[in-house]
Amino acid sequence: MKVLMVARKTLNTVPGGDTVQINNTAKYLREFGIIVDLCIGSDTIDYSTYDLIHFFNIIRPDDILPHILKSRLPFIVSTIFVDYSEFERNRSGAIGLLTKLFSSDTLEYAKTIARFLKNGDKINSKFYLLNGHRKSVKYIADKASLLLPNSHSEYIRFVKKYNVKTPYLKIPNSIDLKVFNDGIIPNENFKNHILCVGRIEGLKNQLNLIKALRGSDLYLTIIGKPAPNHLDYYKECKKIVEENENMQMIDHVSHKELAAILKASKVHVLPSWFETTGLISIEAAVMDCNIVITRKGDTEEYFKDFAFYCEPDDVRSIKNAVLLAYSKEKNNSLKDLILAEYVWEKTAQKTLKAYNLVLNK
């Protein structure tokens, strides 16, 4: 079997959780003997050698449409269906106002056109240009042989918004046991730290976490690079961090270094406005951190009652959740759940099952 994986154009220039998902899915499928080629949406492809196309990120339809319109191959879509509308509505200024006035699909279409006019970002599909964002997403979903959300919750949200009937198979996000395992030696420089890992941006909400813990006795380490369009937000975070001796920011560490830092830390916090999973939270839990997250998105399906939940817009709520998580012993129940259900080998097996379902059909 030979599979073509197609990802967003910015997969490697602006890496995120989907970058980890795509690379690990491909990695473990190859270990099962599947030939997997990975490209980005703007690439030109010879489809004749492939049996199936696997797309990622249905909210970026312009990266998908050219391929399904040119190719007659069956295809599936890992939806990674994020919804940032609540975060956008809570922003000040023009963006917050526009989000209250227009649908998220209309705004996504407007942003795509604006990037084309302002920056010359190429629009790959005339279909997208003529039909808009909503019809493009729905067209892809209706034509797909199978949808592969990261959770049942994600599929329910997607169906509710786009009224599609395409069948699905849950393919969860997972951890790489070759990187995150009990053999990791903790980096004692981060012993009992509060940790937050992710792109520095309003959506991830690091600023409210910083405000929650400034002046406290807890050590906070934030790891991540600023998102390209959120440099002012990054500077605001950095300014407060530099004023507090119990805080530090680190731009980047390798996965190996991250595992050692997580192993030494006490709590990992991801106070985001939205997460389909919060992949770093899974990794942190396996490294024996207690987990603080929000209920925004699909997190409860993964973490159930084993995490400490906070409200992203409430600094006191974030502080109370962190203090409670810090006071508790590590949660082996969550770790056991992840090791049983959310490892990349099993995720790759389920993905292969999806491929076989489509090709045998």
mmCIF file of C-alpha atoms in Angstrom:
data_model
loop_
_atom_site.group_PDB
_atom_site.id
_atom_site.type_symbol
_atom_site.label_atom_id
_atom_site.label_comp_id
_atom_site.label_asym_id
_atom_site.label_seq_id
_atom_site.Cartn_x
_atom_site.Cartn_y
_atom_site.Cartn_z
ATOM 1 C CA MET A 1 0.000 0.000 0.000
ATOM 2 C CA LYS A 2 1.260 3.468 -0.895
ATOM 3 C CA VAL A 3 -0.312 6.497 0.764
ATOM 4 C CA LEU A 4 0.073 10.210 0.087
ATOM 5 C CA MET A 5 -0.288 12.470 3.137
ATOM 6 C CA VAL A 6 -1.126 16.122 2.427
ATOM 7 C CA ALA A 7 -0.663 18.775 5.129
ATOM 8 C CA ARG A 8 -1.037 22.555 5.413
ATOM 9 C CA LYS A 9 1.544 24.748 3.694
ATOM 10 C CA THR A 10 2.908 26.034 7.022
ATOM 11 C CA LEU A 11 3.301 22.603 8.633
ATOM 12 C CA ASN A 12 7.026 23.029 9.287
ATOM 13 C CA THR A 13 7.431 26.808 9.227
ATOM 14 C CA VAL A 14 4.778 27.262 11.938
ATOM 15 C CA PRO A 15 4.801 23.861 13.706
ATOM 16 C CA GLY A 16 1.973 22.824 15.995
ATOM 17 C CA GLY A 17 0.294 19.754 17.439
ATOM 18 C CA ASP A 18 -0.721 18.647 13.948
ATOM 19 C CA THR A 19 2.969 18.594 12.951
ATOM 20 C CA VAL A 20 3.592 16.012 15.678
ATOM 21 C CA GLN A 21 0.464 14.072 14.728
ATOM 22 C CA ILE A 22 1.328 13.860 11.024
ATOM 23 C CA ASN A 23 4.997 13.005 11.486
ATOM 24 C CA ASN A 24 4.339 10.297 14.072
ATOM 25 C CA THR A 25 1.463 8.768 12.126
ATOM 26 C CA ALA A 26 3.723 8.510 9.077
ATOM 27 C CA LYS A 27 6.627 7.205 11.162
ATOM 28 C CA TYR A 28 4.699 4.315 12.721
ATOM 29 C CA LEU A 29 2.792 3.429 9.552
ATOM 30 C CA ARG A 30 6.158 2.956 7.853
ATOM 31 C CA GLU A 31 7.128 0.559 10.634
ATOM 32 C CA PHE A 32 4.094 -1.514 9.591
ATOM 33 C CA GLY A 33 5.433 -1.641 6.031
ATOM 34 C CA ILE A 34 3.191 1.066 4.556
ATOM 35 C CA ILE A 35 4.843 3.380 2.032
ATOM 36 C CA VAL A 36 4.012 6.944 3.085
ATOM 37 C CA ASP A 37 4.976 10.145 1.271
ATOM 38 C CA LEU A 38 4.342 13.488 2.944
ATOM 39 C CA CYS A 39 3.766 16.729 1.032
ATOM 40 C CA ILE A 40 2.203 20.137 1.639
ATOM 41 C CA GLY A 41 -0.895 21.491 -0.032
ATOM 42 C CA SER A 42 0.908 23.665 -2.583
ATOM 43 C CA ASP A 43 3.056 20.804 -3.970
ATOM 44 C CA THR A 44 2.536 19.362 -7.463
ATOM 45 C CA ILE A 45 1.937 15.608 -7.247
ATOM 46 C CA ASP A 46 1.970 12.608 -9.581
ATOM 47 C CA TYR A 47 -1.028 10.722 -8.174
ATOM 48 C CA SER A 48 -0.634 7.650 -10.382
ATOM 49 C CA THR A 49 1.595 5.754 -7.949
ATOM 50 C CA TYR A 50 -0.691 6.072 -4.894
ATOM 51 C CA ASP A 51 -3.606 4.017 -3.583
ATOM 52 C CA LEU A 52 -5.053 6.616 -1.220
ATOM 53 C CA ILE A 53 -4.713 10.245 -0.130
ATOM 54 C CA HIS A 54 -4.810 11.188 3.550
ATOM 55 C CA PHE A 55 -5.483 14.887 4.175
ATOM 56 C CA PHE A 56 -5.090 16.794 7.444
ATOM 57 C CA ASN A 57 -6.781 20.006 8.691
ATOM 58 C CA ILE A 58 -10.187 20.343 7.058
ATOM 59 C CA ILE A 59 -10.354 23.986 8.164
ATOM 60 C CA ARG A 60 -7.729 24.697 5.478
ATOM 61 C CA PRO A 61 -9.754 23.607 2.444
ATOM 62 C CA ASP A 62 -7.647 25.524 -0.072
ATOM 63 C CA ASP A 63 -4.761 23.123 0.666
ATOM 64 C CA ILE A 64 -7.018 20.126 -0.033
ATOM 65 C CA LEU A 65 -9.323 21.081 -2.906
ATOM 66 C CA PRO A 66 -6.765 21.137 -5.758
ATOM 67 C CA HIS A 67 -5.761 17.552 -5.015
ATOM 68 C CA ILE A 68 -9.235 16.057 -4.812
ATOM 69 C CA LEU A 69 -10.295 17.933 -7.956
ATOM 70 C CA LYS A 70 -7.284 16.674 -9.944
ATOM 71 C CA SER A 71 -7.086 13.149 -8.547
ATOM 72 C CA ARG A 72 -9.602 10.317 -8.782
ATOM 73 C CA LEU A 73 -8.107 8.538 -5.782
ATOM 74 C CA PRO A 74 -10.199 7.771 -2.694
ATOM 75 C CA PHE A 75 -9.321 10.041 0.204
ATOM 76 C CA ILE A 76 -9.814 10.399 3.939
ATOM 77 C CA VAL A 77 -9.462 13.474 6.146
ATOM 78 C CA SER A 78 -8.056 13.872 9.644
ATOM 79 C CA THR A 79 -10.325 16.788 10.421
ATOM 80 C CA ILE A 80 -8.412 18.458 13.302
ATOM 81 C CA PHE A 81 -11.507 20.629 13.540
ATOM 82 C CA VAL A 82 -10.595 23.567 15.750
ATOM 83 C CA ASP A 83 -13.002 26.354 16.647
ATOM 84 C CA TYR A 84 -11.424 29.610 17.822
ATOM 85 C CA SER A 85 -14.614 31.677 17.697
ATOM 86 C CA GLU A 86 -14.989 32.049 21.480
ATOM 87 C CA PHE A 87 -11.429 33.291 21.780
ATOM 88 C CA GLU A 88 -11.915 35.704 18.898
ATOM 89 C CA ARG A 89 -15.157 37.063 20.368
ATOM 90 C CA ASN A 90 -13.358 37.868 23.602
ATOM 91 C CA ARG A 91 -10.631 39.839 21.879
ATOM 92 C CA SER A 92 -10.733 43.617 21.975
ATOM 93 C CA GLY A 93 -10.765 45.883 18.950
ATOM 94 C CA ALA A 94 -11.838 45.206 15.376
ATOM 95 C CA ILE A 95 -11.307 41.429 15.467
ATOM 96 C CA GLY A 96 -13.624 40.949 18.428
ATOM 97 C CA LEU A 97 -16.263 43.146 16.821
ATOM 98 C CA LEU A 98 -16.076 41.379 13.448
ATOM 99 C CA THR A 99 -16.362 37.977 15.137
ATOM 100 C CA LYS A 100 -19.585 39.096 16.793
ATOM 101 C CA LEU A 101 -20.988 40.309 13.453
ATOM 102 C CA PHE A 102 -19.936 37.548 11.055
ATOM 103 C CA SER A 103 -19.718 33.740 11.090
ATOM 104 C CA SER A 104 -16.359 32.031 11.533
ATOM 105 C CA ASP A 105 -16.580 30.665 7.966
ATOM 106 C CA THR A 106 -17.096 34.155 6.541
ATOM 107 C CA LEU A 107 -14.161 35.494 8.532
ATOM 108 C CA GLU A 108 -11.881 32.626 7.437
ATOM 109 C CA TYR A 109 -12.729 33.362 3.805
ATOM 110 C CA ALA A 110 -12.113 37.092 4.315
ATOM 111 C CA LYS A 111 -8.730 36.398 5.949
ATOM 112 C CA THR A 112 -7.688 34.184 3.038
ATOM 113 C CA ILE A 113 -8.582 36.906 0.536
ATOM 114 C CA ALA A 114 -6.816 39.528 2.667
ATOM 115 C CA ARG A 115 -3.607 37.446 2.801
ATOM 116 C CA PHE A 116 -3.755 37.126 -0.986
ATOM 117 C CA LEU A 117 -4.236 40.864 -1.542
ATOM 118 C CA LYS A 118 -1.791 42.040 1.132
ATOM 119 C CA ASN A 119 0.955 39.412 1.102
ATOM 120 C CA GLY A 120 0.480 37.707 -2.241
ATOM 121 C CA ASP A 121 -0.324 34.374 -0.556
ATOM 122 C CA LYS A 122 -1.468 32.152 -3.401
ATOM 123 C CA ILE A 123 -5.032 30.813 -3.466
ATOM 124 C CA ASN A 124 -4.644 27.304 -4.862
ATOM 125 C CA SER A 125 -8.244 26.538 -5.838
ATOM 126 C CA LYS A 126 -10.753 28.443 -7.968
ATOM 127 C CA PHE A 127 -13.425 26.359 -6.243
ATOM 128 C CA TYR A 128 -12.521 27.950 -2.922
ATOM 129 C CA LEU A 129 -12.423 31.424 -4.438
ATOM 130 C CA LEU A 130 -15.853 31.043 -6.063
ATOM 131 C CA ASN A 131 -17.664 29.076 -3.347
ATOM 132 C CA GLY A 132 -16.196 30.363 -0.106
ATOM 133 C CA HIS A 133 -15.001 28.653 3.059
ATOM 134 C CA ARG A 134 -18.132 26.925 4.325
ATOM 135 C CA LYS A 135 -19.129 25.314 1.024
ATOM 136 C CA SER A 136 -15.507 24.225 0.475
ATOM 137 C CA VAL A 137 -15.279 22.493 3.852
ATOM 138 C CA LYS A 138 -18.638 20.805 3.344
ATOM 139 C CA TYR A 139 -17.702 19.712 -0.197
ATOM 140 C CA ILE A 140 -14.525 18.020 1.073
ATOM 141 C CA ALA A 141 -16.345 16.293 3.938
ATOM 142 C CA ASP A 142 -19.144 15.054 1.677
ATOM 143 C CA LYS A 143 -16.706 13.641 -0.885
ATOM 144 C CA ALA A 144 -14.407 11.969 1.665
ATOM 145 C CA SER A 145 -14.634 8.205 2.113
ATOM 146 C CA LEU A 146 -14.016 8.543 5.845
ATOM 147 C CA LEU A 147 -13.351 11.256 8.432
ATOM 148 C CA LEU A 148 -10.738 10.717 11.157
ATOM 149 C CA PRO A 149 -11.368 13.087 14.076
ATOM 150 C CA ASN A 150 -9.218 12.944 17.215
ATOM 151 C CA SER A 151 -12.309 12.331 19.371
ATOM 152 C CA HIS A 152 -16.014 11.567 19.242
ATOM 153 C CA SER A 153 -16.568 15.063 20.615
ATOM 154 C CA GLU A 154 -14.764 16.593 17.636
ATOM 155 C CA TYR A 155 -16.928 14.675 15.158
ATOM 156 C CA ILE A 156 -20.117 15.749 16.946
ATOM 157 C CA ARG A 157 -19.034 19.403 16.793
ATOM 158 C CA PHE A 158 -18.188 19.085 13.111
ATOM 159 C CA VAL A 159 -21.474 17.412 12.170
ATOM 160 C CA LYS A 160 -23.428 20.012 14.132
ATOM 161 C CA LYS A 161 -21.775 22.864 12.257
ATOM 162 C CA TYR A 162 -21.639 21.433 8.727
ATOM 163 C CA ASN A 163 -24.498 18.930 8.704
ATOM 164 C CA VAL A 164 -22.495 16.129 7.056
ATOM 165 C CA LYS A 165 -23.230 12.401 7.092
ATOM 166 C CA THR A 166 -19.803 11.033 6.196
ATOM 167 C CA PRO A 167 -18.832 8.081 8.446
ATOM 168 C CA TYR A 168 -15.916 8.427 10.810
ATOM 169 C CA LEU A 169 -13.366 6.520 12.840
ATOM 170 C CA LYS A 170 -11.858 8.082 15.974
ATOM 171 C CA ILE A 171 -8.068 8.307 15.666
ATOM 172 C CA PRO A 172 -6.722 9.724 18.944
ATOM 173 C CA ASN A 173 -3.665 11.845 19.456
ATOM 174 C CA SER A 174 -0.953 9.941 21.297
ATOM 175 C CA ILE A 175 2.520 9.865 22.798
ATOM 176 C CA ASP A 176 5.789 8.503 21.479
ATOM 177 C CA LEU A 177 7.088 5.995 24.050
ATOM 178 C CA LYS A 178 10.500 6.149 22.424
ATOM 179 C CA VAL A 179 10.727 9.743 23.654
ATOM 180 C CA PHE A 180 8.448 9.875 26.713
ATOM 181 C CA ASN A 181 9.031 6.910 29.035
ATOM 182 C CA ASP A 182 10.050 5.991 32.583
ATOM 183 C CA GLY A 183 13.699 5.703 31.560
ATOM 184 C CA ILE A 184 13.977 9.484 31.209
ATOM 185 C CA ILE A 185 16.391 11.107 33.668
ATOM 186 C CA PRO A 186 14.782 14.270 35.116
ATOM 187 C CA ASN A 187 16.477 17.629 34.600
ATOM 188 C CA GLU A 188 16.776 18.699 38.234
ATOM 189 C CA ASN A 189 17.072 22.368 37.222
ATOM 190 C CA PHE A 190 13.286 22.217 36.765
ATOM 191 C CA LYS A 191 12.436 20.249 39.894
ATOM 192 C CA ASN A 192 8.840 20.969 41.008
ATOM 193 C CA HIS A 193 8.388 23.708 38.385
ATOM 194 C CA ILE A 194 5.066 24.741 36.913
ATOM 195 C CA LEU A 195 5.482 24.230 33.180
ATOM 196 C CA CYS A 196 3.603 25.535 30.143
ATOM 197 C CA VAL A 197 4.668 24.409 26.656
ATOM 198 C CA GLY A 198 3.239 25.761 23.405
ATOM 199 C CA ARG A 199 3.294 28.594 20.883
ATOM 200 C CA ILE A 200 3.141 31.967 22.633
ATOM 201 C CA GLU A 201 -0.191 33.437 21.529
ATOM 202 C CA GLY A 202 -3.480 34.648 22.919
ATOM 203 C CA LEU A 203 -5.211 31.368 22.134
ATOM 204 C CA LYS A 204 -2.811 29.457 24.397
ATOM 205 C CA ASN A 205 -3.382 32.085 27.079
ATOM 206 C CA GLN A 206 0.082 32.208 28.642
ATOM 207 C CA LEU A 207 -0.431 35.811 29.749
ATOM 208 C CA ASN A 208 -3.236 34.945 32.159
ATOM 209 C CA LEU A 209 -1.144 32.099 33.561
ATOM 210 C CA ILE A 210 1.743 34.514 34.130
ATOM 211 C CA LYS A 211 -0.594 36.968 35.859
ATOM 212 C CA ALA A 212 -1.994 34.151 37.997
ATOM 213 C CA LEU A 213 1.415 33.114 39.339
ATOM 214 C CA ARG A 214 3.320 36.394 39.573
ATOM 215 C CA GLY A 215 4.331 37.133 43.132
ATOM 216 C CA SER A 216 3.784 33.507 44.163
ATOM 217 C CA ASP A 217 6.325 31.049 45.612
ATOM 218 C CA LEU A 218 5.966 28.724 42.602
ATOM 219 C CA TYR A 219 8.496 28.597 39.783
ATOM 220 C CA LEU A 220 6.971 29.003 36.332
ATOM 221 C CA THR A 221 8.759 27.993 33.121
ATOM 222 C CA ILE A 222 7.175 28.791 29.774
ATOM 223 C CA ILE A 223 8.590 27.052 26.707
ATOM 224 C CA GLY A 224 7.637 28.136 23.215
ATOM 225 C CA LYS A 225 8.246 30.532 20.354
ATOM 226 C CA PRO A 226 5.935 33.445 19.587
ATOM 227 C CA ALA A 227 3.332 32.866 16.894
ATOM 228 C CA PRO A 228 4.250 35.044 13.871
ATOM 229 C CA ASN A 229 1.246 37.360 14.239
ATOM 230 C CA HIS A 230 1.357 37.602 18.044
ATOM 231 C CA LEU A 231 4.670 39.365 18.698
ATOM 232 C CA ASP A 232 3.060 42.094 20.811
ATOM 233 C CA TYR A 233 1.425 39.423 22.975
ATOM 234 C CA TYR A 234 4.807 37.702 23.348
ATOM 235 C CA LYS A 235 6.461 40.980 24.390
ATOM 236 C CA GLU A 236 3.768 41.584 27.011
ATOM 237 C CA CYS A 237 4.338 38.100 28.441
ATOM 238 C CA LYS A 238 8.106 38.531 28.423
ATOM 239 C CA LYS A 239 7.932 41.908 30.166
ATOM 240 C CA ILE A 240 6.066 40.506 33.187
ATOM 241 C CA VAL A 241 8.260 37.378 33.302
ATOM 242 C CA GLU A 242 11.418 39.482 33.429
ATOM 243 C CA GLU A 243 9.977 41.409 36.377
ATOM 244 C CA ASN A 244 9.466 38.215 38.427
ATOM 245 C CA GLU A 245 12.347 36.125 39.756
ATOM 246 C CA ASN A 246 10.171 33.002 39.919
ATOM 247 C CA MET A 247 9.555 32.973 36.150
ATOM 248 C CA GLN A 248 11.458 32.267 32.954
ATOM 249 C CA MET A 249 10.767 31.851 29.239
ATOM 250 C CA ILE A 250 12.637 29.465 26.914
ATOM 251 C CA ASP A 251 12.148 29.676 23.151
ATOM 252 C CA HIS A 252 12.806 26.073 22.180
ATOM 253 C CA VAL A 253 14.047 22.709 23.417
ATOM 254 C CA SER A 254 14.337 19.349 21.663
ATOM 255 C CA HIS A 255 11.833 16.575 22.400
ATOM 256 C CA LYS A 256 14.535 14.753 24.353
ATOM 257 C CA GLU A 257 15.245 17.820 26.494
ATOM 258 C CA LEU A 258 11.516 18.432 26.926
ATOM 259 C CA ALA A 259 10.975 14.934 28.274
ATOM 260 C CA ALA A 260 13.670 15.482 30.923
ATOM 261 C CA ILE A 261 12.169 18.850 31.911
ATOM 262 C CA LEU A 262 8.667 17.386 32.158
ATOM 263 C CA LYS A 263 9.973 14.500 34.252
ATOM 264 C CA ALA A 264 11.304 16.953 36.841
ATOM 265 C CA SER A 265 8.329 19.326 36.851
ATOM 266 C CA LYS A 266 5.311 19.035 39.150
ATOM 267 C CA VAL A 267 2.470 20.534 37.078
ATOM 268 C CA HIS A 268 1.858 21.245 33.404
ATOM 269 C CA VAL A 269 -0.669 23.989 32.610
ATOM 270 C CA LEU A 270 -2.409 24.569 29.287
ATOM 271 C CA PRO A 271 -5.031 27.276 29.980
ATOM 272 C CA SER A 272 -6.072 27.472 26.305
ATOM 273 C CA TRP A 273 -9.225 28.883 24.814
ATOM 274 C CA PHE A 274 -9.493 25.766 22.670
ATOM 275 C CA GLU A 275 -7.772 22.381 22.266
ATOM 276 C CA THR A 276 -8.862 19.323 20.299
ATOM 277 C CA THR A 277 -6.577 17.355 22.611
ATOM 278 C CA GLY A 278 -3.707 19.315 24.034
ATOM 279 C CA LEU A 279 -1.031 16.866 22.928
ATOM 280 C CA ILE A 280 1.573 18.279 25.300
ATOM 281 C CA SER A 281 -0.772 17.543 28.223
ATOM 282 C CA ILE A 282 -0.767 13.848 27.318
ATOM 283 C CA GLU A 283 3.021 13.842 27.148
ATOM 284 C CA ALA A 284 3.292 15.699 30.462
ATOM 285 C CA ALA A 285 0.950 13.267 32.221
ATOM 286 C CA VAL A 286 3.080 10.301 31.177
ATOM 287 C CA MET A 287 6.108 12.150 32.552
ATOM 288 C CA ASP A 288 4.287 12.257 35.941
ATOM 289 C CA CYS A 289 3.078 15.856 35.875
ATOM 290 C CA ASN A 290 -0.317 16.765 37.245
ATOM 291 C CA ILE A 291 -2.355 18.416 34.506
ATOM 292 C CA VAL A 292 -4.215 21.730 34.492
ATOM 293 C CA ILE A 293 -6.363 22.401 31.411
ATOM 294 C CA THR A 294 -9.636 24.042 30.407
ATOM 295 C CA ARG A 295 -12.824 22.371 29.192
ATOM 296 C CA LYS A 296 -12.694 24.356 25.944
ATOM 297 C CA GLY A 297 -12.722 21.921 23.036
ATOM 298 C CA ASP A 298 -12.514 18.150 23.385
ATOM 299 C CA THR A 299 -10.190 17.805 26.373
ATOM 300 C CA GLU A 300 -12.637 16.113 28.734
ATOM 301 C CA GLU A 301 -12.901 13.074 26.483
ATOM 302 C CA TYR A 302 -9.167 12.495 26.973
ATOM 303 C CA PHE A 303 -8.604 13.596 30.567
ATOM 304 C CA LYS A 304 -11.971 12.791 32.164
ATOM 305 C CA ASP A 305 -11.843 13.509 35.921
ATOM 306 C CA PHE A 306 -8.083 13.016 36.146
ATOM 307 C CA ALA A 307 -7.116 16.623 35.362
ATOM 308 C CA PHE A 308 -7.631 19.951 37.148
ATOM 309 C CA TYR A 309 -9.846 22.306 35.140
ATOM 310 C CA CYS A 310 -9.794 26.112 35.018
ATOM 311 C CA GLU A 311 -11.516 28.935 33.134
ATOM 312 C CA PRO A 312 -9.250 30.676 30.591
ATOM 313 C CA ASP A 313 -10.633 34.176 31.223
ATOM 314 C CA ASP A 314 -10.395 33.953 35.030
ATOM 315 C CA VAL A 315 -6.937 34.526 36.528
ATOM 316 C CA ARG A 316 -8.100 33.426 39.976
ATOM 317 C CA SER A 317 -9.537 30.199 38.530
ATOM 318 C CA ILE A 318 -6.198 29.448 36.856
ATOM 319 C CA LYS A 319 -4.271 30.146 40.071
ATOM 320 C CA ASN A 320 -6.579 27.993 42.193
ATOM 321 C CA ALA A 321 -6.358 25.062 39.755
ATOM 322 C CA VAL A 322 -2.545 25.289 39.670
ATOM 323 C CA LEU A 323 -2.283 25.453 43.467
ATOM 324 C CA LEU A 324 -4.608 22.473 43.844
ATOM 325 C CA ALA A 325 -2.686 20.445 41.242
ATOM 326 C CA TYR A 326 0.600 21.364 42.940
ATOM 327 C CA SER A 327 -0.668 20.149 46.301
ATOM 328 C CA LYS A 328 -1.650 16.687 45.025
ATOM 329 C CA GLU A 329 0.456 13.592 44.421
ATOM 330 C CA LYS A 330 0.998 12.532 40.797
ATOM 331 C CA ASN A 331 -2.004 10.977 39.084
ATOM 332 C CA ASN A 332 -1.180 7.406 38.073
ATOM 333 C CA SER A 333 -4.743 6.780 36.875
ATOM 334 C CA LEU A 334 -4.365 9.282 34.030
ATOM 335 C CA LYS A 335 -0.942 7.917 33.145
ATOM 336 C CA ASP A 336 -2.274 4.353 33.033
ATOM 337 C CA LEU A 337 -5.157 5.447 30.799
ATOM 338 C CA ILE A 338 -2.803 7.132 28.338
ATOM 339 C CA LEU A 339 -0.411 4.194 28.204
ATOM 340 C CA ALA A 340 -3.333 1.842 27.553
ATOM 341 C CA GLU A 341 -5.074 3.878 24.848
ATOM 342 C CA TYR A 342 -2.993 6.773 23.529
ATOM 343 C CA VAL A 343 0.330 5.574 22.089
ATOM 344 C CA TRP A 344 1.365 6.169 18.470
ATOM 345 C CA GLU A 345 1.696 2.478 17.612
ATOM 346 C CA LYS A 346 -1.998 1.976 18.396
ATOM 347 C CA THR A 347 -2.953 5.190 16.632
ATOM 348 C CA ALA A 348 -1.090 4.008 13.527
ATOM 349 C CA GLN A 349 -2.871 0.634 13.738
ATOM 350 C CA LYS A 350 -6.247 2.394 13.825
ATOM 351 C CA THR A 351 -5.197 4.600 10.917
ATOM 352 C CA LEU A 352 -4.225 1.516 8.922
ATOM 353 C CA LYS A 353 -7.622 0.020 9.743
ATOM 354 C CA ALA A 354 -9.206 3.146 8.239
ATOM 355 C CA TYR A 355 -7.098 2.769 5.073
ATOM 356 C CA ASN A 356 -8.150 -0.865 4.689
ATOM 357 C CA LEU A 357 -11.816 -0.017 5.248
ATOM 358 C CA VAL A 358 -11.704 2.497 2.397
ATOM 359 C CA LEU A 359 -9.642 0.432 -0.037
ATOM 360 C CA ASN A 360 -11.558 -2.797 0.551
ATOM 361 C CA LYS A 361 -14.801 -0.921 0.119
#
